[in-house]
Amino acid sequence: MSGRYIAFEGVEGCGKSTHVKRLAAHLDALVTREPGGTAIGSVLRGIMADPANTHLDARSEALLMAADRAQHLRELVVPTLNAGRHVISDRSAYSSLAYQGYGRGLDVDLLRRFNDFAVDSRWPDLVVYIKVDLAAVRKRLLKRDTDRFERENDDFFTRVIHGFDELAKREPERWLVVDGTPPKDELELTIRAEVTRRLGLA
Ligand code: TMP
């Protein structure tokens, strides 16, 4: 039987990375991420994260994200699912709709279409959206060595949060929205219970 493809989404500081690892340990799933889940993807991530690339065009960024994703799906995600193992990815094509679409102002439907091409129509079976507010983003970004992604202003992150909210509303069967504010251990159990229920994994 094919594995299930679960993606975690949310803004910086929402706690995705922790909960990706914890759920994966419970489900014995492969952990991966976008951008950067493959060797080729790591190179693309490096270009996009480099703060020296202040002039990276929004469309170039969207296409680099999609290129990373195409490689990721074909090289790693799909073969793993076909081998019967679950995949848990820190971000997915939905991040492009939120960040390049709502955040940078590119056309969301156009992004949806060319990302559909990138993933060959294999979108996540379930999206776990950990919802936090702008204050959590700001807290996370207090650190000194920020990368290019982390140098955006409050308006940008406010648009991205709104984008995730809208995307979740549009596909309620695919999106599980969880409040990111409870303590980690409590949130871990909530996510575990909801994911196993939604995907019928119990
Ligand atoms: P990370 O901090 O979750 O590793 O993600 C890296 C950054 O990349 C984060 O700011 C979100 C951004 N991003 C996009 O802008 N578009 C995308 O499609 C993806 C996957 C990530």
PDB file of C-alpha atoms and ligand atoms in Angstrom:
ATOM      1  CA  MET A   1       0.000   0.000   0.000  1.00  0.00           C
ATOM      2  CA  SER A   2       1.153   3.507  -0.775  1.00  0.00           C
ATOM      3  CA  GLY A   3       2.393   5.724   2.055  1.00  0.00           C
ATOM      4  CA  ARG A   4       0.655   8.997   2.902  1.00  0.00           C
ATOM      5  CA  TYR A   5       2.085  12.408   2.103  1.00  0.00           C
ATOM      6  CA  ILE A   6       1.771  14.866   5.006  1.00  0.00           C
ATOM      7  CA  ALA A   7       3.047  18.460   4.819  1.00  0.00           C
ATOM      8  CA  PHE A   8       3.455  20.921   7.666  1.00  0.00           C
ATOM      9  CA  GLU A   9       2.822  24.579   6.909  1.00  0.00           C
ATOM     10  CA  GLY A  10       2.937  27.857   8.782  1.00  0.00           C
ATOM     11  CA  VAL A  11       5.064  30.958   9.198  1.00  0.00           C
ATOM     12  CA  GLU A  12       8.514  31.222  10.768  1.00  0.00           C
ATOM     13  CA  GLY A  13       8.371  30.539  14.507  1.00  0.00           C
ATOM     14  CA  CYS A  14       5.259  28.332  14.433  1.00  0.00           C
ATOM     15  CA  GLY A  15       7.131  25.241  15.655  1.00  0.00           C
ATOM     16  CA  LYS A  16       6.866  23.167  12.463  1.00  0.00           C
ATOM     17  CA  SER A  17      10.316  21.628  12.646  1.00  0.00           C
ATOM     18  CA  THR A  18       9.736  20.214  16.133  1.00  0.00           C
ATOM     19  CA  HIS A  19       6.362  18.723  15.262  1.00  0.00           C
ATOM     20  CA  VAL A  20       7.525  17.341  11.916  1.00  0.00           C
ATOM     21  CA  LYS A  21      10.151  15.330  13.811  1.00  0.00           C
ATOM     22  CA  ARG A  22       7.820  14.226  16.576  1.00  0.00           C
ATOM     23  CA  LEU A  23       5.035  13.039  14.274  1.00  0.00           C
ATOM     24  CA  ALA A  24       7.544  11.316  11.988  1.00  0.00           C
ATOM     25  CA  ALA A  25       9.008   9.409  14.921  1.00  0.00           C
ATOM     26  CA  HIS A  26       5.524   8.232  15.844  1.00  0.00           C
ATOM     27  CA  LEU A  27       4.600   7.168  12.291  1.00  0.00           C
ATOM     28  CA  ASP A  28       8.085   5.968  11.293  1.00  0.00           C
ATOM     29  CA  ALA A  29       7.839   8.373   8.370  1.00  0.00           C
ATOM     30  CA  LEU A  30      10.561   9.854   6.183  1.00  0.00           C
ATOM     31  CA  VAL A  31      11.329  13.455   7.197  1.00  0.00           C
ATOM     32  CA  THR A  32      12.109  15.944   4.492  1.00  0.00           C
ATOM     33  CA  ARG A  33      11.691  19.615   3.627  1.00  0.00           C
ATOM     34  CA  GLU A  34      11.189  22.222   0.935  1.00  0.00           C
ATOM     35  CA  PRO A  35      13.234  23.923  -0.196  1.00  0.00           C
ATOM     36  CA  GLY A  36      16.298  21.706   0.157  1.00  0.00           C
ATOM     37  CA  GLY A  37      15.147  18.095   0.569  1.00  0.00           C
ATOM     38  CA  THR A  38      17.569  16.796  -2.096  1.00  0.00           C
ATOM     39  CA  ALA A  39      21.205  17.557  -2.982  1.00  0.00           C
ATOM     40  CA  ILE A  40      20.082  19.627  -5.965  1.00  0.00           C
ATOM     41  CA  GLY A  41      17.467  21.295  -3.784  1.00  0.00           C
ATOM     42  CA  SER A  42      20.128  22.256  -1.230  1.00  0.00           C
ATOM     43  CA  VAL A  43      21.968  24.208  -3.906  1.00  0.00           C
ATOM     44  CA  LEU A  44      18.736  25.980  -4.887  1.00  0.00           C
ATOM     45  CA  ARG A  45      17.974  26.695  -1.226  1.00  0.00           C
ATOM     46  CA  GLY A  46      21.437  28.210  -0.828  1.00  0.00           C
ATOM     47  CA  ILE A  47      20.793  30.631  -3.690  1.00  0.00           C
ATOM     48  CA  MET A  48      17.438  31.648  -2.281  1.00  0.00           C
ATOM     49  CA  ALA A  49      18.550  31.956   1.343  1.00  0.00           C
ATOM     50  CA  ASP A  50      21.700  33.985   0.599  1.00  0.00           C
ATOM     51  CA  PRO A  51      21.148  37.512   1.958  1.00  0.00           C
ATOM     52  CA  ALA A  52      23.538  38.813  -0.730  1.00  0.00           C
ATOM     53  CA  ASN A  53      20.869  38.021  -3.348  1.00  0.00           C
ATOM     54  CA  THR A  54      18.798  41.071  -2.458  1.00  0.00           C
ATOM     55  CA  HIS A  55      17.811  41.475  -6.108  1.00  0.00           C
ATOM     56  CA  LEU A  56      16.330  37.975  -6.586  1.00  0.00           C
ATOM     57  CA  ASP A  57      13.203  38.579  -8.646  1.00  0.00           C
ATOM     58  CA  ALA A  58       9.875  37.272  -7.242  1.00  0.00           C
ATOM     59  CA  ARG A  59       9.232  35.207 -10.381  1.00  0.00           C
ATOM     60  CA  SER A  60      12.750  33.752 -10.273  1.00  0.00           C
ATOM     61  CA  GLU A  61      12.164  32.855  -6.657  1.00  0.00           C
ATOM     62  CA  ALA A  62       8.834  31.185  -7.515  1.00  0.00           C
ATOM     63  CA  LEU A  63      10.469  29.181 -10.300  1.00  0.00           C
ATOM     64  CA  LEU A  64      13.441  28.148  -8.155  1.00  0.00           C
ATOM     65  CA  MET A  65      10.986  26.956  -5.479  1.00  0.00           C
ATOM     66  CA  ALA A  66       9.073  25.006  -8.115  1.00  0.00           C
ATOM     67  CA  ALA A  67      12.306  23.506  -9.496  1.00  0.00           C
ATOM     68  CA  ASP A  68      13.320  22.408  -6.007  1.00  0.00           C
ATOM     69  CA  ARG A  69       9.869  20.876  -5.586  1.00  0.00           C
ATOM     70  CA  ALA A  70       9.861  19.034  -8.922  1.00  0.00           C
ATOM     71  CA  GLN A  71      13.194  17.440  -8.037  1.00  0.00           C
ATOM     72  CA  HIS A  72      12.012  16.668  -4.499  1.00  0.00           C
ATOM     73  CA  LEU A  73       8.817  14.943  -5.619  1.00  0.00           C
ATOM     74  CA  ARG A  74      10.416  12.834  -8.325  1.00  0.00           C
ATOM     75  CA  GLU A  75      13.635  11.957  -6.535  1.00  0.00           C
ATOM     76  CA  LEU A  76      12.368  11.454  -2.994  1.00  0.00           C
ATOM     77  CA  VAL A  77       8.692  11.902  -2.148  1.00  0.00           C
ATOM     78  CA  VAL A  78       6.978   9.779  -4.783  1.00  0.00           C
ATOM     79  CA  PRO A  79       9.444   6.840  -4.674  1.00  0.00           C
ATOM     80  CA  THR A  80       9.138   6.749  -0.867  1.00  0.00           C
ATOM     81  CA  LEU A  81       5.326   6.784  -0.989  1.00  0.00           C
ATOM     82  CA  ASN A  82       5.370   4.087  -3.656  1.00  0.00           C
ATOM     83  CA  ALA A  83       7.608   1.965  -1.427  1.00  0.00           C
ATOM     84  CA  GLY A  84       4.831   2.120   1.199  1.00  0.00           C
ATOM     85  CA  ARG A  85       6.405   4.602   3.616  1.00  0.00           C
ATOM     86  CA  HIS A  86       4.771   7.814   4.869  1.00  0.00           C
ATOM     87  CA  VAL A  87       6.486  11.117   4.039  1.00  0.00           C
ATOM     88  CA  ILE A  88       6.374  14.148   6.319  1.00  0.00           C
ATOM     89  CA  SER A  89       7.599  17.320   4.691  1.00  0.00           C
ATOM     90  CA  ASP A  90       8.426  20.616   6.338  1.00  0.00           C
ATOM     91  CA  ARG A  91       6.592  22.791   3.723  1.00  0.00           C
ATOM     92  CA  SER A  92       5.138  22.012   0.315  1.00  0.00           C
ATOM     93  CA  ALA A  93       3.753  23.727  -2.790  1.00  0.00           C
ATOM     94  CA  TYR A  94       1.262  25.501  -0.514  1.00  0.00           C
ATOM     95  CA  SER A  95       4.141  27.595   0.874  1.00  0.00           C
ATOM     96  CA  SER A  96       4.595  29.002  -2.616  1.00  0.00           C
ATOM     97  CA  LEU A  97       0.949  30.003  -2.781  1.00  0.00           C
ATOM     98  CA  ALA A  98       1.264  31.713   0.624  1.00  0.00           C
ATOM     99  CA  TYR A  99       4.717  33.339   0.258  1.00  0.00           C
ATOM    100  CA  GLN A 100       5.138  34.000  -3.471  1.00  0.00           C
ATOM    101  CA  GLY A 101       1.388  34.500  -3.966  1.00  0.00           C
ATOM    102  CA  TYR A 102      -0.104  36.286  -0.963  1.00  0.00           C
ATOM    103  CA  GLY A 103       3.281  37.516   0.309  1.00  0.00           C
ATOM    104  CA  ARG A 104       4.922  38.785  -2.872  1.00  0.00           C
ATOM    105  CA  GLY A 105       1.761  39.452  -4.833  1.00  0.00           C
ATOM    106  CA  LEU A 106       2.154  36.955  -7.681  1.00  0.00           C
ATOM    107  CA  ASP A 107      -1.041  35.478  -9.119  1.00  0.00           C
ATOM    108  CA  VAL A 108      -2.103  32.634  -6.820  1.00  0.00           C
ATOM    109  CA  ASP A 109      -3.978  30.674  -9.504  1.00  0.00           C
ATOM    110  CA  LEU A 110      -1.025  30.860 -11.846  1.00  0.00           C
ATOM    111  CA  LEU A 111       1.252  29.633  -9.050  1.00  0.00           C
ATOM    112  CA  ARG A 112      -1.204  26.828  -8.366  1.00  0.00           C
ATOM    113  CA  ARG A 113      -1.029  25.763 -12.012  1.00  0.00           C
ATOM    114  CA  PHE A 114       2.708  25.736 -12.498  1.00  0.00           C
ATOM    115  CA  ASN A 115       3.255  24.109  -9.137  1.00  0.00           C
ATOM    116  CA  ASP A 116       0.763  21.463 -10.208  1.00  0.00           C
ATOM    117  CA  PHE A 117       3.065  20.869 -13.185  1.00  0.00           C
ATOM    118  CA  ALA A 118       6.094  20.741 -10.850  1.00  0.00           C
ATOM    119  CA  VAL A 119       4.553  18.098  -8.612  1.00  0.00           C
ATOM    120  CA  ASP A 120       2.819  16.236 -11.440  1.00  0.00           C
ATOM    121  CA  SER A 121      -0.470  16.803  -9.572  1.00  0.00           C
ATOM    122  CA  ARG A 122       0.792  15.009  -6.446  1.00  0.00           C
ATOM    123  CA  TRP A 123      -0.255  17.481  -3.722  1.00  0.00           C
ATOM    124  CA  PRO A 124      -0.069  16.502  -0.023  1.00  0.00           C
ATOM    125  CA  ASP A 125      -2.795  14.175   1.283  1.00  0.00           C
ATOM    126  CA  LEU A 126      -2.948  16.239   4.450  1.00  0.00           C
ATOM    127  CA  VAL A 127      -1.600  19.660   5.407  1.00  0.00           C
ATOM    128  CA  VAL A 128      -0.990  20.366   9.081  1.00  0.00           C
ATOM    129  CA  TYR A 129      -1.139  24.149   9.437  1.00  0.00           C
ATOM    130  CA  ILE A 130       0.283  25.351  12.746  1.00  0.00           C
ATOM    131  CA  LYS A 131      -1.297  28.725  13.237  1.00  0.00           C
ATOM    132  CA  VAL A 132       0.531  31.480  15.139  1.00  0.00           C
ATOM    133  CA  ASP A 133       0.375  35.265  14.983  1.00  0.00           C
ATOM    134  CA  LEU A 134       2.891  37.876  13.916  1.00  0.00           C
ATOM    135  CA  ALA A 135       4.321  38.130  17.438  1.00  0.00           C
ATOM    136  CA  ALA A 136       5.630  34.542  17.148  1.00  0.00           C
ATOM    137  CA  VAL A 137       7.360  35.405  13.866  1.00  0.00           C
ATOM    138  CA  ARG A 138       8.991  38.461  15.379  1.00  0.00           C
ATOM    139  CA  LYS A 139      10.150  36.465  18.400  1.00  0.00           C
ATOM    140  CA  ARG A 140      11.775  33.888  16.113  1.00  0.00           C
ATOM    141  CA  LEU A 141      13.481  36.528  14.002  1.00  0.00           C
ATOM    142  CA  LEU A 142      15.158  38.329  16.890  1.00  0.00           C
ATOM    143  CA  LYS A 143      18.295  36.271  16.215  1.00  0.00           C
ATOM    144  CA  ARG A 144      21.207  38.021  14.534  1.00  0.00           C
ATOM    145  CA  ASP A 145      22.143  35.905  11.489  1.00  0.00           C
ATOM    146  CA  THR A 146      18.953  36.125   9.496  1.00  0.00           C
ATOM    147  CA  ASP A 147      18.833  34.693   5.968  1.00  0.00           C
ATOM    148  CA  ARG A 148      17.198  36.378   2.970  1.00  0.00           C
ATOM    149  CA  PHE A 149      13.794  34.861   3.783  1.00  0.00           C
ATOM    150  CA  GLU A 150      13.879  36.220   7.303  1.00  0.00           C
ATOM    151  CA  ARG A 151      14.518  39.824   6.333  1.00  0.00           C
ATOM    152  CA  GLU A 152      10.934  40.592   5.394  1.00  0.00           C
ATOM    153  CA  ASN A 153       8.803  43.160   7.216  1.00  0.00           C
ATOM    154  CA  ASP A 154       5.659  42.733   9.299  1.00  0.00           C
ATOM    155  CA  ASP A 155       3.371  43.541   6.361  1.00  0.00           C
ATOM    156  CA  PHE A 156       4.857  40.679   4.365  1.00  0.00           C
ATOM    157  CA  PHE A 157       4.381  38.135   7.164  1.00  0.00           C
ATOM    158  CA  THR A 158       0.860  39.459   7.844  1.00  0.00           C
ATOM    159  CA  ARG A 159      -0.028  38.780   4.201  1.00  0.00           C
ATOM    160  CA  VAL A 160       1.506  35.298   4.384  1.00  0.00           C
ATOM    161  CA  ILE A 161      -0.499  34.442   7.527  1.00  0.00           C
ATOM    162  CA  HIS A 162      -3.668  35.685   5.818  1.00  0.00           C
ATOM    163  CA  GLY A 163      -2.720  33.560   2.797  1.00  0.00           C
ATOM    164  CA  PHE A 164      -2.407  30.383   4.853  1.00  0.00           C
ATOM    165  CA  ASP A 165      -5.774  31.139   6.487  1.00  0.00           C
ATOM    166  CA  GLU A 166      -7.412  31.526   3.075  1.00  0.00           C
ATOM    167  CA  LEU A 167      -5.822  28.383   1.654  1.00  0.00           C
ATOM    168  CA  ALA A 168      -7.009  26.397   4.672  1.00  0.00           C
ATOM    169  CA  LYS A 169     -10.561  27.716   4.283  1.00  0.00           C
ATOM    170  CA  ARG A 170     -10.620  26.747   0.636  1.00  0.00           C
ATOM    171  CA  GLU A 171      -9.760  23.073   1.231  1.00  0.00           C
ATOM    172  CA  PRO A 172     -10.997  22.113   4.717  1.00  0.00           C
ATOM    173  CA  GLU A 173     -10.803  18.360   4.036  1.00  0.00           C
ATOM    174  CA  ARG A 174      -7.128  18.571   3.161  1.00  0.00           C
ATOM    175  CA  TRP A 175      -6.111  21.121   5.818  1.00  0.00           C
ATOM    176  CA  LEU A 176      -5.881  20.468   9.525  1.00  0.00           C
ATOM    177  CA  VAL A 177      -5.552  23.808  11.338  1.00  0.00           C
ATOM    178  CA  VAL A 178      -4.036  23.656  14.815  1.00  0.00           C
ATOM    179  CA  ASP A 179      -3.416  26.458  17.276  1.00  0.00           C
ATOM    180  CA  GLY A 180       0.354  26.740  17.731  1.00  0.00           C
ATOM    181  CA  THR A 181       0.257  28.284  21.218  1.00  0.00           C
ATOM    182  CA  PRO A 182      -0.148  25.273  23.598  1.00  0.00           C
ATOM    183  CA  PRO A 183       2.989  23.677  25.118  1.00  0.00           C
ATOM    184  CA  LYS A 184       4.897  21.374  22.738  1.00  0.00           C
ATOM    185  CA  ASP A 185       3.952  18.083  24.391  1.00  0.00           C
ATOM    186  CA  GLU A 186       0.263  18.941  24.371  1.00  0.00           C
ATOM    187  CA  LEU A 187       0.346  20.106  20.754  1.00  0.00           C
ATOM    188  CA  GLU A 188       2.220  16.946  19.748  1.00  0.00           C
ATOM    189  CA  LEU A 189      -0.627  14.787  21.080  1.00  0.00           C
ATOM    190  CA  THR A 190      -3.279  16.924  19.407  1.00  0.00           C
ATOM    191  CA  ILE A 191      -1.514  16.679  16.053  1.00  0.00           C
ATOM    192  CA  ARG A 192      -0.934  12.942  16.422  1.00  0.00           C
ATOM    193  CA  ALA A 193      -4.584  12.258  17.269  1.00  0.00           C
ATOM    194  CA  GLU A 194      -5.974  14.405  14.467  1.00  0.00           C
ATOM    195  CA  VAL A 195      -3.592  13.139  11.790  1.00  0.00           C
ATOM    196  CA  THR A 196      -4.186   9.475  12.596  1.00  0.00           C
ATOM    197  CA  ARG A 197      -7.940  10.088  12.648  1.00  0.00           C
ATOM    198  CA  ARG A 198      -8.034  12.064   9.393  1.00  0.00           C
ATOM    199  CA  LEU A 199      -5.866   9.587   7.509  1.00  0.00           C
ATOM    200  CA  GLY A 200      -7.391   6.528   9.134  1.00  0.00           C
ATOM    201  CA  LEU A 201      -3.981   5.385  10.401  1.00  0.00           C
ATOM    202  CA  ALA A 202      -5.019   4.307  13.898  1.00  0.00           C
TER     203      ALA A 202
HETATM  204  P1  TMP B   1      11.966  27.278   6.469  1.00  0.00           P
HETATM  205  O1  TMP B   1      12.407  28.414   7.308  1.00  0.00           O
HETATM  206  O2  TMP B   1      10.657  26.690   6.896  1.00  0.00           O
HETATM  207  O3  TMP B   1      13.019  26.259   6.260  1.00  0.00           O
HETATM  208  O4  TMP B   1      11.622  27.874   5.019  1.00  0.00           O
HETATM  209  C1  TMP B   1      12.492  28.644   4.333  1.00  0.00           C
HETATM  210  C2  TMP B   1      11.833  29.871   3.804  1.00  0.00           C
HETATM  211  O5  TMP B   1      11.382  29.635   2.468  1.00  0.00           O
HETATM  212  C3  TMP B   1      10.631  30.392   4.562  1.00  0.00           C
HETATM  213  O6  TMP B   1      10.781  31.789   4.707  1.00  0.00           O
HETATM  214  C4  TMP B   1       9.485  30.142   3.636  1.00  0.00           C
HETATM  215  C5  TMP B   1      10.129  30.218   2.276  1.00  0.00           C
HETATM  216  N1  TMP B   1       9.432  29.486   1.223  1.00  0.00           N
HETATM  217  C6  TMP B   1       8.821  30.194   0.203  1.00  0.00           C
HETATM  218  O7  TMP B   1       8.872  31.416   0.169  1.00  0.00           O
HETATM  219  N2  TMP B   1       8.190  29.499  -0.783  1.00  0.00           N
HETATM  220  C7  TMP B   1       8.136  28.150  -0.810  1.00  0.00           C
HETATM  221  O8  TMP B   1       7.554  27.565  -1.726  1.00  0.00           O
HETATM  222  C8  TMP B   1       8.770  27.416   0.267  1.00  0.00           C
HETATM  223  C9  TMP B   1       8.739  25.930   0.262  1.00  0.00           C
HETATM  224  C10 TMP B   1       9.409  28.130   1.254  1.00  0.00           C
END
